[in-house]
Amino acid sequence: MSSEAIRKITVTISFAGTGAGSNPKGYLRLGMAGREFVVRHMAEQEFDKNGGTYTFTLGEDHSVQDHVSNDPQNPQTYVRSLDLFPNYIRYDTPSGDDLIVEAVRAVVSGTSYDYEFNALVGTDPKGSKVRLGRSQGQVLHLSQHQVP
């Protein structure tokens, strides 16, 4: 990995819904390049209990709440750190609400190249799902893939 600066991180997450009858009220966090970021849309307070696909952008062209604190350029993070630290999503919830994750794709845009990280993408033709919550684990690690 190079010492190029990270300009932005775009993460797309597909959910199958929740493990409860209400909208989950936790925080989804993205760990990358040695930092942990909160990923919540500026106008969005909760995830839909029926699931859906959400895309969050940190850094340039941001779409998250508290974008200054959740900016990989403040302080500046570097592509070389992607190999040094775990890359993951984590669901932090004060309640018993769960999120059922179907797929995660994170694209890290450096100054010269893009780097892709995935979880549950193309792993099982029947469709894998992971439940995140207080009673069964809150972290799903991402693996790196080459960008064509």
mmCIF file of C-alpha atoms in Angstrom:
data_model
loop_
_atom_site.group_PDB
_atom_site.id
_atom_site.type_symbol
_atom_site.label_atom_id
_atom_site.label_comp_id
_atom_site.label_asym_id
_atom_site.label_seq_id
_atom_site.Cartn_x
_atom_site.Cartn_y
_atom_site.Cartn_z
ATOM 1 C CA MET A 1 0.000 0.000 0.000
ATOM 2 C CA SER A 2 1.177 3.468 -0.766
ATOM 3 C CA SER A 3 1.520 6.592 1.307
ATOM 4 C CA GLU A 4 -1.128 8.427 -0.711
ATOM 5 C CA ALA A 5 -3.760 10.396 1.188
ATOM 6 C CA ILE A 6 -7.339 9.154 1.508
ATOM 7 C CA ARG A 7 -9.751 11.700 -0.022
ATOM 8 C CA LYS A 8 -13.027 9.925 0.676
ATOM 9 C CA ILE A 9 -14.637 6.671 1.712
ATOM 10 C CA THR A 10 -17.944 5.532 0.218
ATOM 11 C CA VAL A 11 -19.651 2.623 1.942
ATOM 12 C CA THR A 12 -22.812 0.888 0.688
ATOM 13 C CA ILE A 13 -24.606 -1.468 3.058
ATOM 14 C CA SER A 14 -27.619 -3.669 2.285
ATOM 15 C CA PHE A 15 -29.839 -4.752 5.160
ATOM 16 C CA ALA A 16 -32.457 -7.507 5.234
ATOM 17 C CA GLY A 17 -34.244 -5.760 8.078
ATOM 18 C CA THR A 18 -34.055 -5.978 11.819
ATOM 19 C CA GLY A 19 -34.504 -8.641 14.406
ATOM 20 C CA ALA A 20 -37.267 -6.656 16.082
ATOM 21 C CA GLY A 21 -40.572 -5.044 15.225
ATOM 22 C CA SER A 22 -39.286 -1.479 15.413
ATOM 23 C CA ASN A 23 -36.702 0.653 13.658
ATOM 24 C CA PRO A 24 -33.254 0.115 15.197
ATOM 25 C CA LYS A 25 -31.843 3.130 16.993
ATOM 26 C CA GLY A 26 -28.148 2.347 17.198
ATOM 27 C CA TYR A 27 -25.066 3.793 15.561
ATOM 28 C CA LEU A 28 -23.377 2.140 12.635
ATOM 29 C CA ARG A 29 -19.623 2.661 12.716
ATOM 30 C CA LEU A 30 -16.994 2.108 10.034
ATOM 31 C CA GLY A 31 -13.450 1.220 11.071
ATOM 32 C CA MET A 32 -10.847 2.013 8.406
ATOM 33 C CA ALA A 33 -7.242 3.194 8.269
ATOM 34 C CA GLY A 34 -6.914 3.149 12.058
ATOM 35 C CA ARG A 35 -9.994 5.298 12.757
ATOM 36 C CA GLU A 36 -13.627 4.680 13.542
ATOM 37 C CA PHE A 37 -16.278 6.809 11.813
ATOM 38 C CA VAL A 38 -20.009 7.158 12.566
ATOM 39 C CA VAL A 39 -22.043 6.620 9.409
ATOM 40 C CA ARG A 40 -25.446 8.294 9.584
ATOM 41 C CA HIS A 41 -27.031 10.343 6.823
ATOM 42 C CA MET A 42 -27.446 14.038 7.558
ATOM 43 C CA ALA A 43 -31.265 13.837 7.359
ATOM 44 C CA GLU A 44 -31.665 10.287 8.648
ATOM 45 C CA GLN A 45 -32.105 9.262 12.267
ATOM 46 C CA GLU A 46 -32.861 5.535 12.009
ATOM 47 C CA PHE A 47 -32.573 2.549 9.695
ATOM 48 C CA ASP A 48 -35.803 1.174 8.253
ATOM 49 C CA LYS A 49 -36.992 -1.952 10.066
ATOM 50 C CA ASN A 50 -37.792 -3.531 6.680
ATOM 51 C CA GLY A 51 -34.242 -3.202 5.417
ATOM 52 C CA GLY A 52 -32.892 -1.443 2.362
ATOM 53 C CA THR A 53 -29.622 -0.265 0.876
ATOM 54 C CA TYR A 54 -27.839 2.803 2.245
ATOM 55 C CA THR A 55 -24.817 4.637 0.856
ATOM 56 C CA PHE A 56 -22.677 6.895 3.040
ATOM 57 C CA THR A 57 -19.830 9.157 1.913
ATOM 58 C CA LEU A 58 -17.125 10.443 4.242
ATOM 59 C CA GLY A 59 -14.638 13.120 3.193
ATOM 60 C CA GLU A 60 -15.117 14.794 -0.192
ATOM 61 C CA ASP A 61 -18.812 15.050 -1.225
ATOM 62 C CA HIS A 62 -19.815 13.962 2.308
ATOM 63 C CA SER A 63 -23.328 12.760 3.145
ATOM 64 C CA VAL A 64 -23.000 11.962 6.859
ATOM 65 C CA GLN A 65 -23.936 13.749 10.059
ATOM 66 C CA ASP A 66 -21.087 15.488 11.867
ATOM 67 C CA HIS A 67 -19.055 15.303 8.673
ATOM 68 C CA VAL A 68 -16.140 17.308 10.100
ATOM 69 C CA SER A 69 -15.470 14.716 12.820
ATOM 70 C CA ASN A 70 -16.145 11.849 10.405
ATOM 71 C CA ASP A 71 -13.772 12.974 7.671
ATOM 72 C CA PRO A 72 -10.773 10.787 6.743
ATOM 73 C CA GLN A 73 -8.955 14.026 5.845
ATOM 74 C CA ASN A 74 -9.342 15.508 9.353
ATOM 75 C CA PRO A 75 -6.823 14.459 10.526
ATOM 76 C CA GLN A 76 -5.491 13.077 7.269
ATOM 77 C CA THR A 77 -5.513 9.278 6.948
ATOM 78 C CA TYR A 78 -3.365 7.367 4.476
ATOM 79 C CA VAL A 79 -3.824 4.341 2.234
ATOM 80 C CA ARG A 80 -0.899 2.550 3.911
ATOM 81 C CA SER A 81 -2.966 2.384 7.138
ATOM 82 C CA LEU A 82 -5.563 0.185 5.437
ATOM 83 C CA ASP A 83 -3.170 -2.776 5.787
ATOM 84 C CA LEU A 84 -2.051 -1.911 9.305
ATOM 85 C CA PHE A 85 -5.431 -1.904 11.074
ATOM 86 C CA PRO A 86 -8.660 -3.930 10.913
ATOM 87 C CA ASN A 87 -11.352 -2.702 8.509
ATOM 88 C CA TYR A 88 -14.910 -3.373 9.669
ATOM 89 C CA ILE A 89 -18.430 -2.175 10.331
ATOM 90 C CA ARG A 90 -19.760 -2.198 13.887
ATOM 91 C CA TYR A 91 -23.321 -1.754 15.103
ATOM 92 C CA ASP A 92 -23.414 -0.014 18.474
ATOM 93 C CA THR A 93 -26.884 -0.098 19.989
ATOM 94 C CA PRO A 94 -28.129 0.776 23.488
ATOM 95 C CA SER A 95 -31.240 -1.354 22.908
ATOM 96 C CA GLY A 96 -31.767 -4.966 21.908
ATOM 97 C CA ASP A 97 -32.422 -4.019 18.274
ATOM 98 C CA ASP A 98 -30.430 -5.926 15.664
ATOM 99 C CA LEU A 99 -29.473 -5.209 12.085
ATOM 100 C CA ILE A 100 -29.380 -8.046 9.569
ATOM 101 C CA VAL A 101 -26.614 -7.291 7.064
ATOM 102 C CA GLU A 102 -26.713 -8.773 3.556
ATOM 103 C CA ALA A 103 -23.746 -7.044 1.891
ATOM 104 C CA VAL A 104 -21.125 -4.348 2.501
ATOM 105 C CA ARG A 105 -18.961 -2.592 -0.076
ATOM 106 C CA ALA A 106 -16.539 0.169 0.891
ATOM 107 C CA VAL A 107 -14.515 2.087 -1.689
ATOM 108 C CA VAL A 108 -11.579 4.115 -0.399
ATOM 109 C CA SER A 109 -10.524 6.839 -2.834
ATOM 110 C CA GLY A 110 -6.905 7.866 -2.588
ATOM 111 C CA THR A 111 -5.214 10.587 -4.565
ATOM 112 C CA SER A 112 -4.352 8.138 -7.389
ATOM 113 C CA TYR A 113 -6.260 4.874 -6.918
ATOM 114 C CA ASP A 114 -9.419 3.368 -5.450
ATOM 115 C CA TYR A 115 -9.340 0.433 -3.028
ATOM 116 C CA GLU A 116 -12.335 -1.822 -2.416
ATOM 117 C CA PHE A 117 -13.337 -3.724 0.727
ATOM 118 C CA ASN A 118 -16.266 -6.162 0.941
ATOM 119 C CA ALA A 119 -18.190 -8.453 3.234
ATOM 120 C CA LEU A 120 -20.825 -11.012 2.240
ATOM 121 C CA VAL A 121 -20.528 -10.041 -1.439
ATOM 122 C CA GLY A 122 -20.690 -13.096 -3.693
ATOM 123 C CA THR A 123 -19.871 -15.479 -0.847
ATOM 124 C CA ASP A 124 -22.944 -17.683 -1.055
ATOM 125 C CA PRO A 125 -25.302 -18.111 -4.021
ATOM 126 C CA LYS A 126 -28.194 -18.498 -1.570
ATOM 127 C CA GLY A 127 -27.311 -15.189 0.048
ATOM 128 C CA SER A 128 -25.458 -14.917 3.334
ATOM 129 C CA LYS A 129 -26.688 -12.734 6.134
ATOM 130 C CA VAL A 130 -25.107 -11.672 9.409
ATOM 131 C CA ARG A 131 -27.064 -10.380 12.388
ATOM 132 C CA LEU A 132 -25.345 -7.584 14.304
ATOM 133 C CA GLY A 133 -26.492 -6.610 17.776
ATOM 134 C CA ARG A 134 -25.737 -6.813 21.462
ATOM 135 C CA SER A 135 -26.531 -10.506 21.899
ATOM 136 C CA GLN A 136 -24.643 -12.039 18.941
ATOM 137 C CA GLY A 137 -21.742 -9.787 17.996
ATOM 138 C CA GLN A 138 -21.455 -6.241 16.775
ATOM 139 C CA VAL A 139 -18.571 -6.400 14.256
ATOM 140 C CA LEU A 140 -18.323 -7.586 10.648
ATOM 141 C CA HIS A 141 -14.819 -7.445 9.166
ATOM 142 C CA LEU A 142 -14.193 -6.367 5.581
ATOM 143 C CA SER A 143 -11.751 -7.981 3.159
ATOM 144 C CA GLN A 144 -9.841 -6.106 0.482
ATOM 145 C CA HIS A 145 -10.361 -6.770 -3.222
ATOM 146 C CA GLN A 146 -8.636 -5.409 -6.286
ATOM 147 C CA VAL A 147 -10.508 -2.708 -8.167
ATOM 148 C CA PRO A 148 -10.534 -3.572 -11.890
#
